[in-house]
Amino acid sequence: MNTYQTDTGARLHHMALFYRGAAEYLAAAADFLREGVEAGERVLAAVPADKHAALRARLGEHHDKVEFADMLSLGRDPASLMPALRSFVGSAGRARVLGEPIWPGRTQPEICAATRHEALINVALGHADVSILCPYDATGLPIKVIADACRTHPVLRSAGRELASLAYTGPSFLPAGCSPDRPASQEPA
């Protein structure tokens, strides 16, 4: 497991998952959630509600040990994600979060705000004992979004394997065009 430690000794394990299609998404997401349940971790699936039923079915008997949140509501304003995530992680001991803040159909300003959130996880939760997996629709999202995800996630997960992201630029990186003081009208598509 690729983790990085802060001076507190706690570990953040922040990963991006690039999936192609519902079957690949469900398999990887359910495996990640199941691993947390089996390890006795507090587990949260913060994904669009239209994915909840399929995830519950795929989890089988483990589904009742996973907390579900509708990312369409929770992440409507991406700036509200960090307080919710900190609250969950802070009360958990060891935690595991499946969080999908970026999906096809998000506006460019929403994508930039969610990308900032992804980058800031590495700083804000660097002290936390948590594994976070962030799914990205590799066929439905622009290539820039995928490239930024590689820059904001220290680990990439695919086919059950984890690899260090060679594009990861460190815990305080904010992708070009997504700084909070840049007007949305100037952000690149």
XYZ file of N, CA and C in Angstrom:
567
model
N 0.850 -1.173 0.000
C 0.000 0.000 0.000
C 0.892 1.231 0.000
N 0.690 2.128 -0.940
C 1.451 3.368 -0.995
C 0.772 4.417 -0.141
N 1.430 4.811 0.929
C 0.912 5.875 1.783
C 2.032 6.864 1.995
N 1.671 8.027 2.426
C 2.700 8.943 2.853
C 2.345 9.374 4.258
N 3.378 9.551 5.064
C 3.153 9.856 6.470
C 3.530 11.300 6.761
N 2.781 11.878 7.662
C 3.107 13.204 8.165
C 3.844 13.019 9.475
N 4.224 14.121 10.110
C 4.948 14.003 11.366
C 4.093 13.436 12.500
N 2.786 13.375 12.322
C 1.923 12.804 13.356
C 1.911 11.284 13.293
N 2.384 10.706 12.201
C 2.410 9.259 12.066
C 1.134 8.672 11.473
N 0.064 9.458 11.377
C -1.171 8.953 10.765
C -0.965 8.875 9.259
N -1.808 8.113 8.598
C -1.611 7.902 7.169
C -2.853 8.273 6.368
N -2.615 8.982 5.292
C -3.631 9.252 4.282
C -3.253 8.432 3.067
N -4.215 7.710 2.537
C -4.011 6.915 1.324
C -5.052 7.416 0.321
N -4.643 8.328 -0.566
C -5.545 9.032 -1.483
C -5.305 8.530 -2.903
N -6.331 7.891 -3.474
C -6.180 7.221 -4.766
C -7.223 7.690 -5.772
N -6.838 7.684 -7.035
C -7.773 7.911 -8.134
C -8.008 6.580 -8.837
N -9.243 6.363 -9.228
C -9.627 5.185 -10.005
C -10.191 5.674 -11.331
N -9.579 5.287 -12.430
C -10.089 5.634 -13.756
C -10.818 4.416 -14.294
N -12.138 4.547 -14.402
C -12.939 3.400 -14.824
C -13.544 3.641 -16.204
N -13.827 2.533 -16.871
C -14.458 2.552 -18.184
C -15.689 1.659 -18.116
N -16.823 2.272 -17.855
C -18.075 1.530 -17.834
C -18.526 1.132 -16.438
N -19.824 0.831 -16.364
C -20.470 0.529 -15.079
C -19.910 -0.733 -14.426
N -19.621 -1.757 -15.203
C -19.129 -3.012 -14.621
C -17.784 -2.809 -13.927
N -16.887 -2.108 -14.577
C -15.569 -1.846 -13.982
C -15.710 -0.964 -12.737
N -16.573 0.048 -12.820
C -16.827 0.931 -11.674
C -17.332 0.129 -10.480
N -18.380 -0.665 -10.698
C -18.987 -1.430 -9.606
C -18.011 -2.416 -8.980
N -17.252 -3.110 -9.794
C -16.300 -4.087 -9.268
C -15.254 -3.401 -8.389
N -14.649 -2.335 -8.888
C -13.590 -1.658 -8.142
C -14.134 -0.960 -6.897
N -15.261 -0.283 -7.025
C -15.839 0.445 -5.897
C -16.282 -0.520 -4.804
N -16.963 -1.577 -5.179
C -17.436 -2.550 -4.186
C -16.265 -3.253 -3.502
N -15.234 -3.604 -4.262
C -14.056 -4.231 -3.649
C -13.432 -3.303 -2.607
N -13.292 -2.034 -2.962
C -12.705 -1.054 -2.047
C -13.541 -0.925 -0.769
N -14.853 -0.796 -0.930
C -15.736 -0.671 0.235
C -15.716 -1.936 1.087
N -15.770 -3.091 0.441
C -15.764 -4.377 1.153
C -14.472 -4.536 1.959
N -13.340 -4.146 1.379
C -12.061 -4.219 2.097
C -12.140 -3.438 3.404
N -12.776 -2.278 3.364
C -12.914 -1.466 4.569
C -13.804 -2.116 5.611
N -14.935 -2.639 5.174
C -15.849 -3.316 6.105
C -15.137 -4.487 6.764
N -14.452 -5.292 5.968
C -13.769 -6.476 6.494
C -12.624 -6.117 7.429
N -12.053 -4.916 7.264
C -10.973 -4.465 8.146
C -11.503 -3.765 9.394
N -12.829 -3.647 9.507
C -13.430 -3.006 10.669
C -13.386 -1.492 10.633
N -13.188 -0.927 9.454
C -13.136 0.520 9.310
C -14.549 1.102 9.191
N -14.682 2.371 9.507
C -15.920 3.086 9.226
C -15.871 3.433 7.741
N -16.955 3.141 7.005
C -16.927 3.225 5.541
C -18.046 4.127 5.031
N -17.682 5.005 4.104
C -18.622 5.937 3.479
C -18.525 5.829 1.972
N -19.673 5.752 1.312
C -19.744 5.837 -0.149
C -20.476 7.134 -0.484
N -19.721 8.144 -0.892
C -20.281 9.440 -1.274
C -20.211 9.534 -2.793
N -21.255 9.012 -3.427
C -21.336 8.941 -4.885
C -22.745 9.357 -5.298
N -22.944 9.691 -6.582
C -24.297 10.027 -7.017
C -25.295 8.920 -6.649
N -26.469 9.329 -6.186
C -27.478 8.391 -5.666
C -27.895 7.331 -6.667
N -27.799 7.614 -7.956
C -28.200 6.609 -8.937
C -27.264 5.394 -8.935
N -26.156 5.458 -8.225
C -25.223 4.327 -8.116
C -25.398 3.554 -6.811
N -26.190 4.078 -5.890
C -26.324 3.441 -4.573
C -26.888 2.025 -4.655
N -27.987 1.835 -5.366
C -28.634 0.518 -5.409
C -27.698 -0.546 -5.988
N -27.003 -0.212 -7.062
C -26.093 -1.185 -7.671
C -24.932 -1.511 -6.735
N -24.420 -0.508 -6.028
C -23.343 -0.767 -5.072
C -23.824 -1.631 -3.918
N -25.018 -1.325 -3.398
C -25.567 -2.142 -2.304
C -25.718 -3.597 -2.750
N -26.243 -3.793 -3.948
C -26.420 -5.160 -4.458
C -25.072 -5.862 -4.593
N -24.081 -5.155 -5.091
C -22.755 -5.746 -5.298
C -22.067 -6.062 -3.964
N -22.367 -5.257 -2.930
C -21.765 -5.478 -1.615
C -22.397 -6.643 -0.864
N -23.620 -7.024 -1.248
C -24.290 -8.135 -0.583
C -24.472 -7.865 0.895
N -24.082 -8.824 1.727
C -24.300 -8.719 3.177
C -23.534 -7.568 3.816
N -22.546 -7.010 3.140
C -21.758 -5.910 3.699
C -22.429 -4.547 3.528
N -23.488 -4.466 2.717
C -24.047 -3.147 2.379
C -24.560 -2.381 3.590
N -25.025 -3.088 4.603
C -25.573 -2.385 5.771
C -24.487 -1.808 6.685
N -23.224 -2.103 6.403
C -22.115 -1.550 7.187
C -21.451 -0.370 6.487
N -22.037 0.044 5.362
C -21.520 1.178 4.596
C -22.518 2.323 4.696
N -22.019 3.507 5.040
C -22.863 4.702 5.027
C -22.878 5.247 3.597
N -24.056 5.634 3.128
C -24.188 6.177 1.781
C -24.594 7.643 1.848
N -23.989 8.464 0.991
C -24.350 9.873 0.859
C -24.481 10.177 -0.629
N -25.473 10.974 -0.974
C -25.684 11.361 -2.367
C -24.752 12.515 -2.709
N -23.757 12.244 -3.528
C -22.786 13.268 -3.897
C -23.430 14.403 -4.685
N -24.556 14.129 -5.350
C -25.223 15.211 -6.082
C -25.725 16.278 -5.119
N -26.121 15.881 -3.922
C -26.536 16.846 -2.892
C -25.336 17.320 -2.085
N -24.565 16.378 -1.554
C -23.423 16.704 -0.716
C -22.415 17.568 -1.469
N -22.179 17.235 -2.729
C -21.170 17.939 -3.511
C -21.713 18.984 -4.464
N -22.988 19.348 -4.294
C -23.554 20.389 -5.166
C -22.646 21.610 -5.165
N -22.210 22.008 -3.974
C -21.201 23.053 -3.834
C -19.937 22.343 -3.362
N -18.956 22.138 -4.268
C -17.759 21.380 -3.882
C -17.036 21.932 -2.659
N -17.231 23.212 -2.357
C -16.584 23.791 -1.174
C -17.131 23.186 0.120
N -18.312 22.591 0.071
C -18.892 21.984 1.274
C -18.371 20.569 1.517
N -17.637 20.017 0.578
C -17.160 18.639 0.717
C -16.136 18.464 1.835
N -15.193 19.382 1.952
C -14.130 19.203 2.947
C -14.682 19.181 4.375
N -15.572 20.105 4.759
C -16.114 20.001 6.118
C -16.828 18.670 6.373
N -17.576 18.187 5.393
C -18.279 16.909 5.558
C -17.277 15.758 5.675
N -16.254 15.782 4.863
C -15.238 14.731 4.882
C -14.460 14.756 6.196
N -14.076 15.937 6.639
C -13.360 16.052 7.913
C -14.215 15.556 9.077
N -15.505 15.868 9.040
C -16.412 15.423 10.095
C -16.487 13.895 10.129
N -16.629 13.276 8.968
C -16.709 11.818 8.904
C -15.402 11.187 9.386
N -14.301 11.647 8.854
C -12.998 11.078 9.184
C -12.644 11.325 10.640
N -12.977 12.497 11.151
C -12.633 12.844 12.524
C -13.325 11.998 13.563
N -14.454 11.441 13.219
C -15.201 10.644 14.191
C -15.028 9.144 13.965
N -14.099 8.757 13.125
C -14.080 7.386 12.658
C -13.020 6.474 13.244
N -11.912 6.961 13.756
C -10.779 6.069 13.959
C -10.179 5.835 12.587
N -10.058 4.594 12.169
C -9.622 4.295 10.796
C -10.848 4.365 9.898
N -10.740 5.071 8.774
C -11.885 5.266 7.888
C -11.523 4.956 6.443
N -12.572 4.781 5.664
C -12.444 4.508 4.231
C -13.574 5.255 3.542
N -13.227 6.005 2.476
C -14.207 6.825 1.774
C -14.103 6.594 0.274
N -15.232 6.276 -0.332
C -15.364 6.279 -1.782
C -16.030 7.607 -2.105
N -15.324 8.510 -2.756
C -15.865 9.840 -3.021
C -15.720 10.208 -4.484
N -16.836 10.534 -5.112
C -16.838 10.869 -6.547
C -17.345 12.296 -6.742
N -16.447 13.303 -6.547
C -16.894 14.687 -6.666
C -16.960 15.220 -8.095
N -16.405 14.482 -9.061
C -16.406 14.939 -10.457
C -17.015 13.849 -11.323
N -18.017 14.239 -12.115
C -18.687 13.306 -13.015
C -19.072 14.062 -14.274
N -19.334 13.346 -15.377
C -19.768 14.008 -16.608
C -21.034 14.826 -16.357
N -21.044 16.034 -16.882
C -22.183 16.923 -16.693
C -21.895 18.050 -15.720
N -20.816 17.949 -14.948
C -20.423 19.039 -14.065
C -20.004 20.230 -14.928
N -20.298 21.436 -14.455
C -19.848 22.632 -15.169
C -18.358 22.829 -14.927
N -17.726 23.640 -15.760
C -16.293 23.892 -15.584
C -15.979 24.531 -14.232
N -16.749 25.516 -13.757
C -16.464 26.042 -12.416
C -16.628 24.981 -11.318
N -17.609 24.084 -11.449
C -17.775 23.001 -10.466
C -16.594 22.041 -10.517
N -16.129 21.722 -11.733
C -14.977 20.831 -11.880
C -13.745 21.455 -11.239
N -13.541 22.752 -11.458
C -12.382 23.416 -10.842
C -12.488 23.399 -9.324
N -13.659 23.663 -8.791
C -13.834 23.640 -7.333
C -13.607 22.227 -6.787
N -14.119 21.222 -7.476
C -13.927 19.838 -7.039
C -12.462 19.420 -7.174
N -11.772 19.902 -8.196
C -10.347 19.608 -8.364
C -9.542 20.242 -7.239
N -9.912 21.471 -6.843
C -9.266 22.098 -5.681
C -9.477 21.224 -4.438
N -10.722 20.738 -4.272
C -11.029 19.854 -3.135
C -10.106 18.636 -3.156
N -9.948 18.013 -4.319
C -9.098 16.825 -4.434
C -7.660 17.149 -4.034
N -7.142 18.290 -4.493
C -5.774 18.682 -4.146
C -5.651 18.974 -2.656
N -6.637 19.642 -2.091
C -6.576 20.043 -0.686
C -6.736 18.873 0.290
N -7.327 17.775 -0.173
C -7.412 16.576 0.681
C -6.020 16.199 1.178
N -5.031 16.317 0.298
C -3.669 15.910 0.629
C -3.058 16.746 1.744
N -3.545 17.964 1.922
C -3.075 18.826 2.998
C -4.000 18.710 4.210
N -5.287 18.889 3.983
C -6.255 18.940 5.080
C -6.382 17.619 5.829
N -6.182 16.507 5.136
C -6.323 15.194 5.772
C -5.003 14.429 5.823
N -3.905 15.125 5.598
C -2.596 14.479 5.635
C -2.314 13.812 6.970
N -2.971 14.253 8.034
C -2.794 13.696 9.371
C -3.760 12.543 9.661
N -4.714 12.315 8.784
C -5.802 11.370 9.065
C -5.440 9.942 8.681
N -6.021 9.018 9.406
C -5.836 7.598 9.129
C -7.012 7.148 8.263
N -6.921 7.418 6.967
C -8.044 7.207 6.058
C -7.551 6.796 4.673
N -8.320 5.925 4.031
C -8.123 5.588 2.622
C -9.262 6.218 1.845
N -8.930 6.950 0.796
C -9.935 7.618 -0.027
C -9.720 7.197 -1.476
N -10.781 6.682 -2.090
C -10.752 6.299 -3.499
C -11.711 7.203 -4.260
N -11.201 7.866 -5.277
C -11.975 8.832 -6.062
C -12.144 8.317 -7.488
N -13.340 7.818 -7.830
C -13.574 7.311 -9.187
C -13.715 8.444 -10.213
N -13.145 8.213 -11.385
C -13.247 9.134 -12.517
C -13.673 8.339 -13.741
N -14.701 8.823 -14.428
C -15.193 8.194 -15.655
C -14.221 8.535 -16.789
N -13.338 7.600 -17.104
C -12.287 7.844 -18.092
C -12.817 8.034 -19.509
N -14.028 7.589 -19.768
C -14.578 7.761 -21.112
C -15.506 8.969 -21.213
N -15.980 9.494 -20.095
C -16.944 10.586 -20.134
C -16.416 11.936 -19.700
N -15.199 11.977 -19.163
C -14.629 13.231 -18.679
C -13.531 13.725 -19.618
N -13.355 15.035 -19.711
C -12.283 15.585 -20.560
C -10.905 15.120 -20.097
N -9.981 15.019 -21.026
C -8.628 14.550 -20.740
C -7.938 15.434 -19.702
N -8.233 16.735 -19.685
C -7.634 17.635 -18.694
C -8.058 17.242 -17.281
N -9.287 16.812 -17.104
C -9.769 16.386 -15.786
C -9.005 15.145 -15.335
N -8.809 14.217 -16.251
C -8.063 12.993 -15.933
C -6.608 13.344 -15.597
N -6.010 14.237 -16.382
C -4.629 14.652 -16.123
C -4.507 15.334 -14.765
N -5.463 16.200 -14.435
C -5.442 16.854 -13.116
C -5.618 15.845 -11.992
N -6.420 14.815 -12.208
C -6.583 13.777 -11.185
C -5.264 13.049 -10.942
N -4.491 12.828 -11.986
C -3.173 12.197 -11.814
C -2.238 13.102 -11.020
N -2.415 14.415 -11.155
C -1.572 15.373 -10.440
C -1.986 15.542 -8.979
N -3.257 15.287 -8.664
C -3.758 15.532 -7.303
C -3.885 14.269 -6.458
N -3.612 13.109 -7.039
C -3.707 11.839 -6.312
C -2.336 11.158 -6.306
N -1.791 10.862 -5.132
C -0.490 10.209 -5.073
C -0.489 8.771 -5.580
N -1.680 8.154 -5.604
C -1.782 6.743 -5.983
C -2.894 6.579 -7.008
N -2.657 5.714 -7.985
C -3.658 5.354 -8.987
C -4.010 3.893 -8.784
N -5.300 3.586 -8.846
C -5.751 2.201 -8.628
C -6.456 1.724 -9.895
N -6.068 0.538 -10.352
C -6.670 -0.034 -11.549
C -6.549 -1.547 -11.482
N -7.628 -2.237 -11.816
C -7.643 -3.697 -11.848
C -7.113 -4.293 -10.547
N -7.475 -3.678 -9.413
C -7.066 -4.195 -8.124
C -5.628 -3.906 -7.749
N -4.903 -3.204 -8.607
C -3.499 -2.870 -8.346
C -3.370 -1.392 -8.029
N -2.387 -1.075 -7.227
C -2.094 0.314 -6.893
C -0.697 0.664 -7.368
N -0.607 1.834 -8.009
C 0.671 2.326 -8.504
C 0.837 3.771 -8.079
N 2.063 4.163 -7.795
C 2.330 5.566 -7.504
C 2.057 6.378 -8.765
N 1.423 7.518 -8.597
C 1.169 8.401 -9.736
C 2.444 9.178 -10.044
N 3.008 8.946 -11.201
C 4.232 9.641 -11.594
C 3.974 11.121 -11.852
N 2.704 11.489 -12.068
C 2.352 12.886 -12.329
C 2.023 13.660 -11.054
N 1.920 12.969 -9.917
C 1.566 13.625 -8.659
C 2.579 14.714 -8.338
N 2.072 15.895 -8.042
C 2.950 17.050 -7.876
C 3.083 17.529 -6.435
N 2.625 16.758 -5.479
C 2.791 17.107 -4.078
C 1.506 17.552 -3.418
N 1.517 17.599 -2.090
C 0.275 17.828 -1.354
C -0.308 19.233 -1.478
N 0.446 20.216 -1.912
C -0.114 21.568 -1.972
C -0.362 22.046 -3.401
N -0.313 21.166 -4.365
C -0.498 21.531 -5.766
C -1.950 21.885 -6.077
N -2.154 23.003 -6.770
C -3.452 23.363 -7.335
C -3.282 23.439 -8.844
N -4.036 22.661 -9.599
C -3.888 22.659 -11.051
C -4.112 24.037 -11.673
N -3.398 24.301 -12.758
C -3.547 25.561 -13.495
C -5.005 25.754 -13.880
N -5.487 26.960 -13.700
C -6.873 27.267 -14.051
C -7.857 27.000 -12.934
N -7.389 26.427 -11.824
C -8.301 26.092 -10.726
C -7.944 26.789 -9.427
N -7.168 27.851 -9.507
C -6.887 28.587 -8.272
C -8.141 29.339 -7.859
N -8.384 29.467 -6.562
C -9.642 30.047 -6.096
C -9.837 31.513 -6.460
N -8.762 32.245 -6.774
C -8.916 33.653 -7.094
C -9.082 33.928 -8.588
N -9.084 32.897 -9.402
C -9.225 33.068 -10.854
C -10.705 33.072 -11.217
N -11.177 34.076 -11.959
C -12.583 34.111 -12.351
C -12.975 32.895 -13.191
N -14.157 32.361 -12.923
C -14.635 31.157 -13.627
C -14.659 31.363 -15.124
N -14.955 32.582 -15.587
C -15.047 32.825 -17.030
C -13.710 32.656 -17.736
N -12.585 32.707 -16.972
C -11.265 32.554 -17.567
C -10.745 31.130 -17.462
N -11.473 30.252 -16.801
C -10.980 28.899 -16.618
C -11.045 28.126 -17.920
N -10.002 27.369 -18.209
C -9.999 26.598 -19.436
C -10.998 25.463 -19.384
N -11.482 25.051 -20.539
C -12.444 23.934 -20.612
C -11.730 22.618 -20.562
